[in-house]
Structure formats: structure tokens, C-alpha cells
mmCIF file of C-alpha atoms in Angstrom:
data_model
loop_
_atom_site.group_PDB
_atom_site.id
_atom_site.type_symbol
_atom_site.label_atom_id
_atom_site.label_comp_id
_atom_site.label_asym_id
_atom_site.label_seq_id
_atom_site.Cartn_x
_atom_site.Cartn_y
_atom_site.Cartn_z
ATOM 1 C CA MET A 1 6.946 39.666 0.400
ATOM 2 C CA ARG A 2 3.468 39.182 1.823
ATOM 3 C CA VAL A 3 1.104 41.602 3.480
ATOM 4 C CA ARG A 4 1.102 41.203 7.261
ATOM 5 C CA TYR A 5 -1.089 42.882 9.821
ATOM 6 C CA LEU A 6 0.887 44.472 12.627
ATOM 7 C CA ILE A 7 -1.270 43.708 15.617
ATOM 8 C CA SER A 8 -2.690 40.423 16.863
ATOM 9 C CA VAL A 9 -6.312 41.644 16.800
ATOM 10 C CA LEU A 10 -6.223 42.102 13.050
ATOM 11 C CA LEU A 11 -4.432 38.773 12.607
ATOM 12 C CA PHE A 12 -7.224 37.160 14.564
ATOM 13 C CA CYS A 13 -9.865 38.865 12.406
ATOM 14 C CA GLN A 14 -8.077 37.734 9.225
ATOM 15 C CA THR A 15 -8.130 34.165 10.578
ATOM 16 C CA LEU A 16 -11.849 34.375 11.242
ATOM 17 C CA ILE A 17 -12.425 35.541 7.679
ATOM 18 C CA SER A 18 -10.371 32.658 6.290
ATOM 19 C CA PHE A 19 -12.265 30.060 8.304
ATOM 20 C CA SER A 20 -15.773 31.287 7.517
ATOM 21 C CA GLN A 21 -16.048 29.069 4.470
ATOM 22 C CA PRO A 22 -18.334 26.052 4.846
ATOM 23 C CA PHE A 23 -17.479 22.469 3.966
ATOM 24 C CA GLY A 24 -20.053 19.956 2.842
ATOM 25 C CA GLU A 25 -21.010 16.706 4.524
ATOM 26 C CA VAL A 26 -18.442 13.934 4.620
ATOM 27 C CA GLU A 27 -18.434 11.389 1.784
ATOM 28 C CA VAL A 28 -16.623 8.036 1.708
ATOM 29 C CA PHE A 29 -14.741 7.151 -1.495
ATOM 30 C CA PRO A 30 -16.375 9.998 -3.468
ATOM 31 C CA PHE A 31 -16.818 10.621 -7.198
ATOM 32 C CA GLY A 32 -17.610 7.027 -8.099
ATOM 33 C CA MET A 33 -14.507 5.514 -6.480
ATOM 34 C CA VAL A 34 -14.626 1.796 -5.781
ATOM 35 C CA ALA A 35 -12.898 0.955 -2.506
ATOM 36 C CA ALA A 36 -9.788 -1.174 -3.021
ATOM 37 C CA GLY A 37 -7.143 -2.809 -0.853
ATOM 38 C CA THR A 38 -6.981 -3.563 2.832
ATOM 39 C CA GLY A 39 -4.871 -2.467 5.750
ATOM 40 C CA SER A 40 -4.424 -4.612 8.834
ATOM 41 C CA LEU A 41 -1.380 -2.894 10.337
ATOM 42 C CA GLU A 42 -1.393 0.442 12.119
ATOM 43 C CA PHE A 43 0.153 3.153 9.912
ATOM 44 C CA SER A 44 -0.033 0.720 7.014
ATOM 45 C CA ASN A 45 -1.649 2.962 4.433
ATOM 46 C CA GLY A 46 -0.884 6.179 2.591
ATOM 47 C CA PHE A 47 -2.326 8.330 -0.199
ATOM 48 C CA ASP A 48 -1.844 11.539 -2.138
ATOM 49 C CA LEU A 49 -3.237 13.421 -5.121
ATOM 50 C CA ALA A 50 -1.378 14.979 -8.047
ATOM 51 C CA ASP A 51 -1.692 15.444 -11.809
ATOM 52 C CA LEU A 52 0.242 12.308 -12.798
ATOM 53 C CA ASP A 53 -0.427 12.569 -16.544
ATOM 54 C CA GLU A 54 -0.493 16.379 -16.996
ATOM 55 C CA ASP A 55 -4.049 16.432 -18.297
ATOM 56 C CA GLY A 56 -5.117 19.234 -15.972
ATOM 57 C CA ASP A 57 -6.855 17.261 -13.224
ATOM 58 C CA LEU A 58 -5.764 15.565 -10.001
ATOM 59 C CA ASP A 59 -5.348 11.783 -9.927
ATOM 60 C CA LEU A 60 -5.091 9.688 -6.767
ATOM 61 C CA PHE A 61 -2.726 6.995 -5.460
ATOM 62 C CA LEU A 62 -3.544 4.680 -2.560
ATOM 63 C CA TYR A 63 -0.758 2.648 -0.938
ATOM 64 C CA PHE A 64 -1.483 -0.350 1.268
ATOM 65 C CA GLN A 65 1.229 -1.987 3.333
ATOM 66 C CA ASP A 66 -0.253 -5.484 2.998
ATOM 67 C CA GLY A 67 1.413 -6.890 -0.086
ATOM 68 C CA GLY A 68 2.876 -3.497 -1.013
ATOM 69 C CA GLN A 69 -0.216 -2.683 -3.060
ATOM 70 C CA LEU A 70 -0.430 0.526 -5.121
ATOM 71 C CA PHE A 71 -3.858 1.483 -6.451
ATOM 72 C CA PHE A 72 -4.209 4.274 -9.008
ATOM 73 C CA TYR A 73 -7.438 6.182 -9.560
ATOM 74 C CA GLU A 74 -7.343 8.237 -12.746
ATOM 75 C CA ASN A 75 -9.513 11.314 -12.736
ATOM 76 C CA THR A 76 -11.606 11.475 -15.913
ATOM 77 C CA PRO A 77 -13.929 14.466 -15.350
ATOM 78 C CA THR A 78 -17.433 14.404 -16.810
ATOM 79 C CA ASN A 79 -19.014 17.785 -17.626
ATOM 80 C CA GLY A 80 -16.356 19.439 -15.489
ATOM 81 C CA HIS A 81 -17.012 17.244 -12.448
ATOM 82 C CA PRO A 82 -14.328 14.853 -11.056
ATOM 83 C CA GLN A 83 -14.874 11.182 -11.780
ATOM 84 C CA PHE A 84 -12.607 8.349 -10.617
ATOM 85 C CA GLY A 85 -14.365 4.997 -10.749
ATOM 86 C CA THR A 86 -12.493 1.724 -10.411
ATOM 87 C CA SER A 87 -8.819 1.679 -9.492
ATOM 88 C CA VAL A 88 -5.973 0.084 -11.459
ATOM 89 C CA ILE A 89 -3.227 -1.832 -9.665
ATOM 90 C CA ASN A 90 0.176 -0.202 -10.215
ATOM 91 C CA PRO A 91 -0.273 0.828 -13.885
ATOM 92 C CA PHE A 92 3.174 2.492 -13.983
ATOM 93 C CA SER A 93 5.033 -0.673 -12.861
ATOM 94 C CA ILE A 94 6.444 1.064 -9.805
ATOM 95 C CA GLU A 95 8.897 -0.988 -7.774
ATOM 96 C CA VAL A 96 7.532 -0.764 -4.239
ATOM 97 C CA PRO A 97 10.161 -0.823 -1.454
ATOM 98 C CA GLU A 98 10.323 -4.014 0.530
ATOM 99 C CA THR A 99 8.722 -3.923 3.951
ATOM 100 C CA ASP A 100 9.585 -5.583 7.233
ATOM 101 C CA PHE A 101 8.015 -5.263 10.659
ATOM 102 C CA LEU A 102 8.154 -1.526 10.148
ATOM 103 C CA THR A 103 5.710 0.225 7.856
ATOM 104 C CA PHE A 104 5.852 3.012 5.306
ATOM 105 C CA HIS A 105 3.171 5.194 6.816
ATOM 106 C CA SER A 106 4.003 8.246 4.730
ATOM 107 C CA PHE A 107 3.284 8.515 1.012
ATOM 108 C CA VAL A 108 3.832 11.833 -0.803
ATOM 109 C CA LEU A 109 3.464 12.800 -4.474
ATOM 110 C CA GLU A 110 5.568 15.848 -5.332
ATOM 111 C CA ASP A 111 7.832 17.299 -8.018
ATOM 112 C CA ILE A 112 10.797 17.113 -5.685
ATOM 113 C CA ASP A 113 13.455 18.005 -8.279
ATOM 114 C CA GLY A 114 11.638 20.749 -10.173
ATOM 115 C CA ASP A 115 11.566 18.955 -13.547
ATOM 116 C CA GLN A 116 7.770 19.342 -13.931
ATOM 117 C CA ASP A 117 6.886 15.685 -13.280
ATOM 118 C CA ILE A 118 5.598 13.957 -10.155
ATOM 119 C CA ASP A 119 7.952 11.891 -7.985
ATOM 120 C CA ILE A 120 7.062 9.620 -5.036
ATOM 121 C CA LEU A 121 8.486 9.767 -1.520
ATOM 122 C CA MET A 122 7.863 7.261 1.247
ATOM 123 C CA GLY A 123 9.111 7.110 4.810
ATOM 124 C CA ASP A 124 8.549 6.170 8.430
ATOM 125 C CA LEU A 125 9.977 7.043 11.822
ATOM 126 C CA LEU A 126 12.807 4.515 11.908
ATOM 127 C CA ARG A 127 14.089 4.451 8.322
ATOM 128 C CA PRO A 128 15.267 7.176 5.943
ATOM 129 C CA PHE A 129 13.192 8.608 3.153
ATOM 130 C CA VAL A 130 12.819 6.496 0.048
ATOM 131 C CA LEU A 131 12.680 8.383 -3.254
ATOM 132 C CA ILE A 132 11.025 6.877 -6.337
ATOM 133 C CA GLU A 133 12.025 9.371 -9.013
ATOM 134 C CA ASN A 134 9.938 9.978 -12.108
ATOM 135 C CA ILE A 135 12.429 9.730 -14.985
ATOM 136 C CA GLY A 136 9.767 9.909 -17.694
ATOM 137 C CA THR A 137 7.948 12.982 -18.950
ATOM 138 C CA PRO A 138 5.132 14.947 -17.301
ATOM 139 C CA LYS A 139 2.616 13.302 -19.644
ATOM 140 C CA THR A 140 4.155 9.787 -19.572
ATOM 141 C CA PRO A 141 5.404 8.852 -16.095
ATOM 142 C CA ASN A 142 8.213 6.301 -15.738
ATOM 143 C CA PHE A 143 9.486 5.600 -12.249
ATOM 144 C CA ALA A 144 13.022 4.553 -11.297
ATOM 145 C CA ALA A 145 13.857 2.005 -8.613
ATOM 146 C CA PRO A 146 13.527 3.200 -4.987
ATOM 147 C CA VAL A 147 16.596 4.961 -3.567
ATOM 148 C CA SER A 148 17.210 5.740 0.097
ATOM 149 C CA ASN A 149 18.776 9.089 1.015
ATOM 150 C CA ASP A 150 19.313 10.015 -2.613
ATOM 151 C CA PHE A 151 20.161 13.713 -2.538
ATOM 152 C CA PHE A 152 18.941 14.870 0.825
ATOM 153 C CA LEU A 153 18.404 14.121 4.492
ATOM 154 C CA GLU A 154 21.484 12.021 5.193
ATOM 155 C CA ASP A 155 21.383 10.064 8.451
ATOM 156 C CA CYS A 156 17.827 11.094 9.225
ATOM 157 C CA SER A 157 14.963 8.764 10.002
ATOM 158 C CA LEU A 158 11.963 10.869 9.160
ATOM 159 C CA ARG A 159 8.347 10.678 8.113
ATOM 160 C CA PRO A 160 7.584 13.259 5.404
ATOM 161 C CA HIS A 161 4.224 14.919 5.931
ATOM 162 C CA SER A 162 4.089 17.327 3.046
ATOM 163 C CA PHE A 163 6.127 19.710 0.917
ATOM 164 C CA GLY A 164 5.497 23.446 0.562
ATOM 165 C CA ASP A 165 7.310 26.716 -0.027
ATOM 166 C CA ILE A 166 7.404 27.922 3.565
ATOM 167 C CA ASP A 167 9.705 30.913 3.105
ATOM 168 C CA SER A 168 8.504 31.980 -0.389
ATOM 169 C CA ASP A 169 11.927 31.509 -1.990
ATOM 170 C CA GLY A 170 10.637 29.460 -4.924
ATOM 171 C CA ASP A 171 11.672 25.988 -3.737
ATOM 172 C CA LEU A 172 9.986 23.317 -1.651
ATOM 173 C CA ASP A 173 10.680 22.766 2.039
ATOM 174 C CA VAL A 174 9.430 19.706 3.913
ATOM 175 C CA LEU A 175 7.777 19.189 7.286
ATOM 176 C CA THR A 176 8.521 15.877 8.943
ATOM 177 C CA THR A 177 8.085 13.872 12.102
ATOM 178 C CA VAL A 178 11.408 12.937 13.705
ATOM 179 C CA PHE A 179 11.667 9.963 16.057
ATOM 180 C CA LEU A 180 13.396 11.071 19.284
ATOM 181 C CA GLY A 181 13.524 7.674 20.995
ATOM 182 C CA SER A 182 11.686 6.308 24.041
ATOM 183 C CA GLY A 183 8.320 6.643 22.359
ATOM 184 C CA GLU A 184 8.725 10.376 21.702
ATOM 185 C CA SER A 185 8.630 12.270 18.421
ATOM 186 C CA LYS A 186 8.748 15.849 17.212
ATOM 187 C CA ILE A 187 7.549 17.815 14.184
ATOM 188 C CA CYS A 188 10.444 19.590 12.466
ATOM 189 C CA LEU A 189 10.972 21.731 9.411
ATOM 190 C CA VAL A 190 13.619 20.659 6.903
ATOM 191 C CA GLU A 191 14.468 23.761 4.899
ATOM 192 C CA ASN A 192 15.583 23.616 1.286
ATOM 193 C CA GLU A 193 18.771 25.668 0.930
ATOM 194 C CA GLY A 194 19.204 24.724 -2.725
ATOM 195 C CA SER A 195 16.851 25.461 -5.600
ATOM 196 C CA ALA A 196 13.707 23.956 -7.074
ATOM 197 C CA GLN A 197 15.810 21.988 -9.585
ATOM 198 C CA ASN A 198 18.693 21.109 -7.219
ATOM 199 C CA PRO A 199 17.304 20.627 -3.712
ATOM 200 C CA ASP A 200 19.666 20.749 -0.747
ATOM 201 C CA PHE A 201 17.818 19.883 2.427
ATOM 202 C CA LEU A 202 19.337 20.778 5.772
ATOM 203 C CA LEU A 203 19.058 18.738 8.924
ATOM 204 C CA PRO A 204 15.761 19.239 10.765
ATOM 205 C CA GLY A 205 15.217 22.587 12.393
ATOM 206 C CA ASP A 206 13.235 23.320 15.524
ATOM 207 C CA MET A 207 9.500 23.819 15.075
ATOM 208 C CA ASP A 208 8.222 23.277 18.604
ATOM 209 C CA GLN A 209 5.063 25.284 18.020
ATOM 210 C CA LEU A 210 3.867 22.643 15.545
ATOM 211 C CA GLY A 211 3.865 19.854 18.076
ATOM 212 C CA GLN A 212 5.967 17.568 20.239
ATOM 213 C CA GLY A 213 4.783 14.513 22.093
ATOM 214 C CA HIS A 214 4.142 10.809 21.820
ATOM 215 C CA LEU A 215 5.348 8.689 18.919
ATOM 216 C CA ASN A 216 2.173 8.734 16.859
ATOM 217 C CA LEU A 217 2.015 12.505 16.560
ATOM 218 C CA GLY A 218 -0.122 12.534 13.427
ATOM 219 C CA ASN A 219 0.256 13.459 9.778
ATOM 220 C CA GLY A 220 -0.296 16.783 8.076
ATOM 221 C CA ASP A 221 -0.395 18.772 4.854
ATOM 222 C CA PHE A 222 0.903 22.089 3.556
ATOM 223 C CA ALA A 223 -1.422 24.264 1.466
ATOM 224 C CA ASP A 224 -2.053 27.957 0.946
ATOM 225 C CA PHE A 225 -5.506 27.867 2.453
ATOM 226 C CA ASP A 226 -5.910 31.607 3.000
ATOM 227 C CA HIS A 227 -4.471 32.536 -0.422
ATOM 228 C CA ASP A 228 -1.792 34.891 0.911
ATOM 229 C CA GLY A 229 1.038 33.283 -1.042
ATOM 230 C CA ASP A 230 2.571 30.988 1.594
ATOM 231 C CA ALA A 231 2.017 27.413 2.759
ATOM 232 C CA ASP A 232 -0.118 26.956 5.882
ATOM 233 C CA TYR A 233 -0.178 23.688 7.835
ATOM 234 C CA LEU A 234 -3.056 21.335 8.687
ATOM 235 C CA GLN A 235 -2.439 18.362 10.983
ATOM 236 C CA ALA A 236 -4.613 15.368 11.848
ATOM 237 C CA GLU A 237 -3.912 14.710 15.522
ATOM 238 C CA VAL A 238 -4.175 11.230 17.023
ATOM 239 C CA ASP A 239 -6.666 12.592 19.584
ATOM 240 C CA GLY A 240 -9.243 13.029 16.821
ATOM 241 C CA ASN A 241 -8.841 16.764 16.214
ATOM 242 C CA LEU A 242 -7.630 18.774 13.237
ATOM 243 C CA THR A 243 -5.215 21.573 14.073
ATOM 244 C CA PHE A 244 -4.469 24.457 11.721
ATOM 245 C CA HIS A 245 -1.391 26.697 11.874
ATOM 246 C CA GLU A 246 -1.380 29.820 9.714
ATOM 247 C CA ASN A 247 1.981 30.650 8.148
ATOM 248 C CA ILE A 248 2.998 34.245 8.928
ATOM 249 C CA SER A 249 6.665 33.851 7.942
ATOM 250 C CA ALA A 250 8.439 36.960 6.709
ATOM 251 C CA GLY A 251 11.837 37.059 5.025
ATOM 252 C CA ASN A 252 14.206 34.551 6.603
ATOM 253 C CA GLU A 253 12.110 34.259 9.753
ATOM 254 C CA ILE A 254 9.955 31.100 9.742
ATOM 255 C CA ASN A 255 6.885 31.572 11.890
ATOM 256 C CA PHE A 256 3.491 29.888 12.313
ATOM 257 C CA LEU A 257 0.615 31.087 14.471
ATOM 258 C CA PRO A 258 -0.504 28.895 17.396
ATOM 259 C CA GLU A 259 -2.869 26.089 16.547
ATOM 260 C CA ILE A 260 -6.583 26.511 15.957
ATOM 261 C CA ILE A 261 -8.447 23.295 16.739
ATOM 262 C CA ASN A 262 -11.093 22.117 14.270
ATOM 263 C CA PRO A 263 -11.322 25.568 12.619
ATOM 264 C CA TRP A 264 -14.113 24.586 10.214
ATOM 265 C CA GLY A 265 -16.381 23.037 12.804
ATOM 266 C CA PHE A 266 -15.622 19.362 12.223
ATOM 267 C CA ALA A 267 -13.048 16.951 13.610
ATOM 268 C CA LYS A 268 -11.287 14.336 11.528
ATOM 269 C CA SER A 269 -13.441 11.508 10.240
ATOM 270 C CA ALA A 270 -11.050 8.607 10.814
ATOM 271 C CA GLU A 271 -11.230 6.703 14.076
ATOM 272 C CA ASN A 272 -7.524 5.959 13.829
ATOM 273 C CA ASN A 273 -4.416 7.826 12.732
ATOM 274 C CA SER A 274 -5.006 9.551 9.426
ATOM 275 C CA THR A 275 -3.474 11.684 6.692
ATOM 276 C CA PRO A 276 -5.279 14.889 5.582
ATOM 277 C CA ARG A 277 -4.904 16.595 2.204
ATOM 278 C CA LEU A 278 -6.121 20.033 1.080
ATOM 279 C CA VAL A 279 -6.437 20.187 -2.719
ATOM 280 C CA ASP A 280 -8.570 21.985 -5.298
ATOM 281 C CA LEU A 281 -10.097 18.827 -6.726
ATOM 282 C CA ASP A 282 -12.923 20.465 -8.672
ATOM 283 C CA ALA A 283 -10.855 23.438 -9.973
ATOM 284 C CA ASP A 284 -13.253 26.018 -8.527
ATOM 285 C CA GLY A 285 -10.561 28.078 -6.796
ATOM 286 C CA ASP A 286 -10.885 26.732 -3.248
ATOM 287 C CA LEU A 287 -9.269 23.834 -1.358
ATOM 288 C CA ASP A 288 -11.306 20.710 -0.678
ATOM 289 C CA TYR A 289 -10.607 18.260 2.156
ATOM 290 C CA PHE A 290 -9.474 14.624 1.860
ATOM 291 C CA GLU A 291 -8.529 12.259 4.657
ATOM 292 C CA LEU A 292 -7.341 8.636 4.700
ATOM 293 C CA ASP A 293 -7.710 6.405 7.753
ATOM 294 C CA LEU A 294 -4.254 4.818 7.925
ATOM 295 C CA PHE A 295 -5.572 1.725 9.704
ATOM 296 C CA ASN A 296 -8.540 0.562 7.637
ATOM 297 C CA GLY A 297 -7.987 2.449 4.357
ATOM 298 C CA GLN A 298 -11.251 4.407 4.378
ATOM 299 C CA LEU A 299 -11.038 7.575 2.266
ATOM 300 C CA TYR A 300 -13.122 10.584 3.320
ATOM 301 C CA TYR A 301 -13.952 13.783 1.414
ATOM 302 C CA ARG A 302 -15.589 17.125 2.142
ATOM 303 C CA GLU A 303 -16.173 19.690 -0.594
ATOM 304 C CA ASN A 304 -15.327 23.315 0.070
ATOM 305 C CA LEU A 305 -18.538 25.034 -0.946
ATOM 306 C CA GLN A 306 -17.303 28.544 -1.671
ATOM 307 C CA VAL A 307 -14.199 30.380 -2.836
ATOM 308 C CA PRO A 308 -12.072 31.540 0.140
ATOM 309 C CA SER A 309 -13.288 34.963 1.169
ATOM 310 C CA GLY A 310 -9.735 35.843 2.207
ATOM 311 C CA ILE A 311 -8.981 36.664 -1.435
ATOM 312 C CA ALA A 312 -11.447 39.539 -1.319
ATOM 313 C CA GLU A 313 -9.986 40.952 1.903
ATOM 314 C CA GLN A 314 -7.033 42.678 0.240
ATOM 315 C CA PRO A 315 -5.378 46.005 1.056
ATOM 316 C CA ALA A 316 -6.676 48.684 -1.257
ATOM 317 C CA ILE A 317 -3.503 49.108 -3.329
ATOM 318 C CA VAL A 318 -5.562 49.236 -6.530
ATOM 319 C CA SER A 319 -8.599 51.272 -7.511
ATOM 320 C CA ALA A 320 -9.333 48.951 -10.442
ATOM 321 C CA PHE A 321 -8.113 45.479 -11.427
ATOM 322 C CA GLU A 322 -8.822 43.267 -14.444
ATOM 323 C CA LEU A 323 -7.451 39.851 -15.404
ATOM 324 C CA PHE A 324 -8.730 38.497 -18.709
ATOM 325 C CA PRO A 325 -9.454 36.053 -20.165
ATOM 326 C CA ASN A 326 -9.708 33.933 -17.039
ATOM 327 C CA PRO A 327 -9.589 30.942 -17.535
ATOM 328 C CA ALA A 328 -6.859 31.356 -20.158
ATOM 329 C CA SER A 329 -4.978 28.780 -22.216
ATOM 330 C CA HIS A 330 -1.930 30.662 -23.534
ATOM 331 C CA TYR A 331 -1.873 34.372 -22.671
ATOM 332 C CA LEU A 332 -3.799 36.714 -20.420
ATOM 333 C CA THR A 333 -3.798 40.452 -19.793
ATOM 334 C CA LEU A 334 -3.477 42.157 -16.409
ATOM 335 C CA ARG A 335 -4.723 45.731 -16.017
ATOM 336 C CA ALA A 336 -4.438 47.523 -12.710
ATOM 337 C CA SER A 337 -4.770 51.112 -11.540
ATOM 338 C CA LEU A 338 -2.622 51.774 -8.475
ATOM 339 C CA HIS A 339 -3.835 54.135 -5.780
ATOM 340 C CA LYS A 340 -0.335 55.570 -5.372
ATOM 341 C CA PRO A 341 2.760 55.757 -7.574
ATOM 342 C CA SER A 342 5.257 52.966 -6.859
ATOM 343 C CA THR A 343 8.956 52.465 -7.467
ATOM 344 C CA PHE A 344 8.433 48.808 -8.354
ATOM 345 C CA ALA A 345 5.759 46.224 -9.059
ATOM 346 C CA GLN A 346 6.043 42.458 -9.179
ATOM 347 C CA VAL A 347 3.624 39.839 -10.418
ATOM 348 C CA PHE A 348 3.937 36.357 -8.925
ATOM 349 C CA ILE A 349 2.065 33.236 -10.047
ATOM 350 C CA ARG A 350 2.044 30.562 -7.337
ATOM 351 C CA ASP A 351 0.685 27.025 -7.168
ATOM 352 C CA VAL A 352 -1.563 25.809 -4.345
ATOM 353 C CA ASN A 353 1.518 24.881 -2.275
ATOM 354 C CA GLY A 354 2.696 28.484 -2.407
ATOM 355 C CA ARG A 355 5.626 27.787 -4.739
ATOM 356 C CA ILE A 356 6.486 30.495 -7.277
ATOM 357 C CA CYS A 357 5.898 29.153 -10.790
ATOM 358 C CA GLN A 358 6.850 32.349 -12.608
ATOM 359 C CA TRP A 359 7.201 36.057 -11.906
ATOM 360 C CA VAL A 360 7.661 39.423 -13.618
ATOM 361 C CA SER A 361 9.368 42.489 -12.136
ATOM 362 C CA ILE A 362 8.485 46.040 -13.310
ATOM 363 C CA GLN A 363 10.748 48.930 -12.348
ATOM 364 C CA ASN A 364 9.139 52.374 -11.967
ATOM 365 C CA PRO A 365 5.754 51.228 -13.252
ATOM 366 C CA ALA A 366 3.136 53.620 -14.481
ATOM 367 C CA GLN A 367 0.236 54.148 -12.112
ATOM 368 C CA ASN A 368 -1.920 52.349 -14.696
ATOM 369 C CA ILE A 369 -0.299 48.962 -15.380
ATOM 370 C CA GLU A 370 -1.046 46.796 -18.410
ATOM 371 C CA LEU A 371 0.875 43.540 -18.751
ATOM 372 C CA GLU A 372 0.565 40.524 -21.035
ATOM 373 C CA ILE A 373 1.442 37.272 -19.232
ATOM 374 C CA ASP A 374 2.622 34.134 -21.013
ATOM 375 C CA LEU A 375 1.046 30.990 -19.498
ATOM 376 C CA ASN A 376 2.436 28.444 -21.946
ATOM 377 C CA LYS A 377 4.925 26.986 -19.459
ATOM 378 C CA LEU A 378 2.248 26.356 -16.832
ATOM 379 C CA THR A 379 0.325 23.114 -16.600
ATOM 380 C CA PRO A 380 -3.486 23.375 -16.503
ATOM 381 C CA ALA A 381 -4.496 24.073 -12.904
ATOM 382 C CA THR A 382 -5.701 26.776 -10.527
ATOM 383 C CA TYR A 383 -3.049 29.288 -9.436
ATOM 384 C CA ILE A 384 -2.810 32.404 -7.274
ATOM 385 C CA LEU A 385 -1.713 35.625 -8.972
ATOM 386 C CA GLU A 386 -0.190 38.264 -6.699
ATOM 387 C CA LEU A 387 0.416 41.884 -7.725
ATOM 388 C CA GLN A 388 2.900 43.332 -5.247
ATOM 389 C CA THR A 389 4.177 46.883 -4.718
ATOM 390 C CA GLU A 390 5.758 48.605 -1.706
ATOM 391 C CA GLN A 391 2.195 49.536 -0.704
ATOM 392 C CA GLY A 392 1.145 45.898 -0.283
ATOM 393 C CA SER A 393 -0.262 43.046 -2.377
ATOM 394 C CA TYR A 394 -3.388 42.209 -4.319
ATOM 395 C CA LEU A 395 -4.283 38.510 -4.743
ATOM 396 C CA THR A 396 -6.677 36.785 -7.080
ATOM 397 C CA SER A 397 -7.273 33.341 -8.591
ATOM 398 C CA LEU A 398 -6.016 32.363 -12.039
ATOM 399 C CA VAL A 399 -7.113 29.281 -13.964
ATOM 400 C CA LYS A 400 -4.841 27.898 -16.697
ATOM 401 C CA SER A 401 -6.948 25.854 -19.092
ATOM 402 C CA ASP A 402 -5.912 23.341 -21.746
#
């Protein structure tokens, strides 16, 4: 499915290319945000970003254990720049799960059931996942009451880090921390053997290369940082470092490269345990960095200052390539001249988590391809378009506008 280099030297060079992009200086509660809420318990806070109201930008939720507080920051961009301002307390009337001496130190926004709206998942090491399903519409969220172990992960006490399409099969898998007992924990992959609309999560697999150790192993995030069509993994370690694992999975074989510590030249900002997020907040085609200190609720941000150069480092399967108009609101045209004749060509459109949103297959294509692509079913966002033949793949950014 994806282009892979066959020797470790070239893999290492590809990694260097991907990590050459600079991040800006750290900001605290950026884009006009007003700090809200408190957190006095370790692991007491959580956050995530998603397009809650389908208006084409990313909004932000903060969860604080004390009082079960949910703060919502709506993104109302000004002249194309993100703007958040003051938070609103639980505007969607979400029923927050009751807490005890344990804490929900995982908070994830994700379309878990493939119905194009954003659901909420919460969890910790000693209790099962809690699902708060969005039963409204993508533009008008309406959240059901919390349900434990609804349609997945029976008899598992897990902390969900993040969801991503690890094996490029079009559905979301989940990476979790599993409590092993006696103060030990382990990071495990829970693979989705169902579909995007009907998830069927297996029991945790074995992902030793992503970490095993003391209880507070750290949180992480899936994102396609190097724009090769799969979900890579970034983890905020409790020792203060950020560790990055590139996804080099192929077919049914799940595989991540060994960790690279602080690949962009900075460690995490939080003094305590934290949750990182990689998202394209400013819709400029690259992934920016967010981090929440789970102890004191401080929110940190670093802007990615240039488009990932990894997109330009593609195998030369095409002598010419055009994608226009880009941005596009309804339809766009792809024109490509292949270097060699091919027996097939496929065009994939993926979101930033690596999940396939739509695809087109062309049997026995002409060496000069022209294809009109319908974008009407996509929500406004930045996507990755992949043209794939048996010769390799060509990747580029695609922006769906309003």
C-alpha cells in the first residue's frame, strides 16, 4: 500500500527529512484562550481537538477532574487565523461520568462509529472505557449518557491514548495503556477487526517496542506526521522527553521503528505527566503541536512553521502532476503523467489520522491520467491525496473548503 525503502540507511534518511521542519516557540493557552478550570489531582485533566460543529475548523475540549468540569473552546477564525477566546462550560449538556478516588486521565474526541460526528471516550488504568456517543448530527452535536464497554473492549481496563488507522484498512485502531498490576503497565495496540461503521476491537495485542514500564507510562497521539498515509505515534514520557515512532507497517504486519527522542529539538513543556496532540490547527498542511499538563491544566502550543518536506520526497512515478483547484469546495481535477505504463492506479484521500475517507480504482489506466474527484461527502479540512500504482505512490496535500 505505501512506499517503503528497503534498507535501513534510506529509512534513516527519510526520517531525517521528516524531522527537519522547525516548530515555533512555546505558547501557553494560545489564540486568545482564557485559562479555565483547575486540577489538583495527578492525572486529573484531559483534552482533545476536533471539529465539533462541522464548520471546517478544530474546536477544543478541556476536562478537569475536580467537579467533573468540561470547558469548550469554539474556534472562530479571524482572517483565516484560529481564535478561541473564553471557554463555555459544557454547552452540549454532556453527562460527565461520576468519579471516585480514581481519575479519568484519558479524554479522546473521535468518530468512533464512522457516522461522521464526534464521539467522546474516557478511561483510566483501572476501569473500562466509557463511551459518550454523539447521537445528534455532525453540525448539531447531542451526546447520549455515558456507557461502559458499549461495543468493544470487554473486560479490559485501559487508558485510550489515541485512535488511528494503523494498518491502512479504512477503520480506526486504538493504542492504549494496560495496567499489568504491581505498579507496572504496558502500551498495547487494540486492532479494529470490524469496519469504520461497525467497530469490533480485539483484546490488546503486543506492542513491546512502544514501551513497557512503570504505571505512569505517559500518554500519546497518532497522526500521519510524515504524510506517507499511515498513523505514526508520538508519546509524552513521564521522564520529560517526547518519543516518536514512525509507522512502517505493511499489509497485515504491524510495525513501528524504534523511538527517536525529542526529534524536533525540544522536550515536552509540562513538568508533570502530559497529553500531546498533533493537529493541523491553522489548515496550512502541516501538523502543529499541543500539550496539556495533566496535573495543573496548563495548555502549551507550538506552531509548525513549514509544510512537511516529506511530501516532496516522493518516488518519481510521475513526470507531471496537477491537482486543481486546490483548495476546492465540490470537485477537483487530477492530471498525472506516469513515467511507465501501469496495470492499475488508485487514488486515496486520507484524513490526518491516516484513515481512508474515499478512494477510486482505475484498471489499465492510460499513461496520462485525468480524473474528476467528487469532494461533496468530505467535511472541510486538510487531507492527503495519494496516487498509487505498482511503481509506487505520489502524495500531496488537498484542502476541502466550505
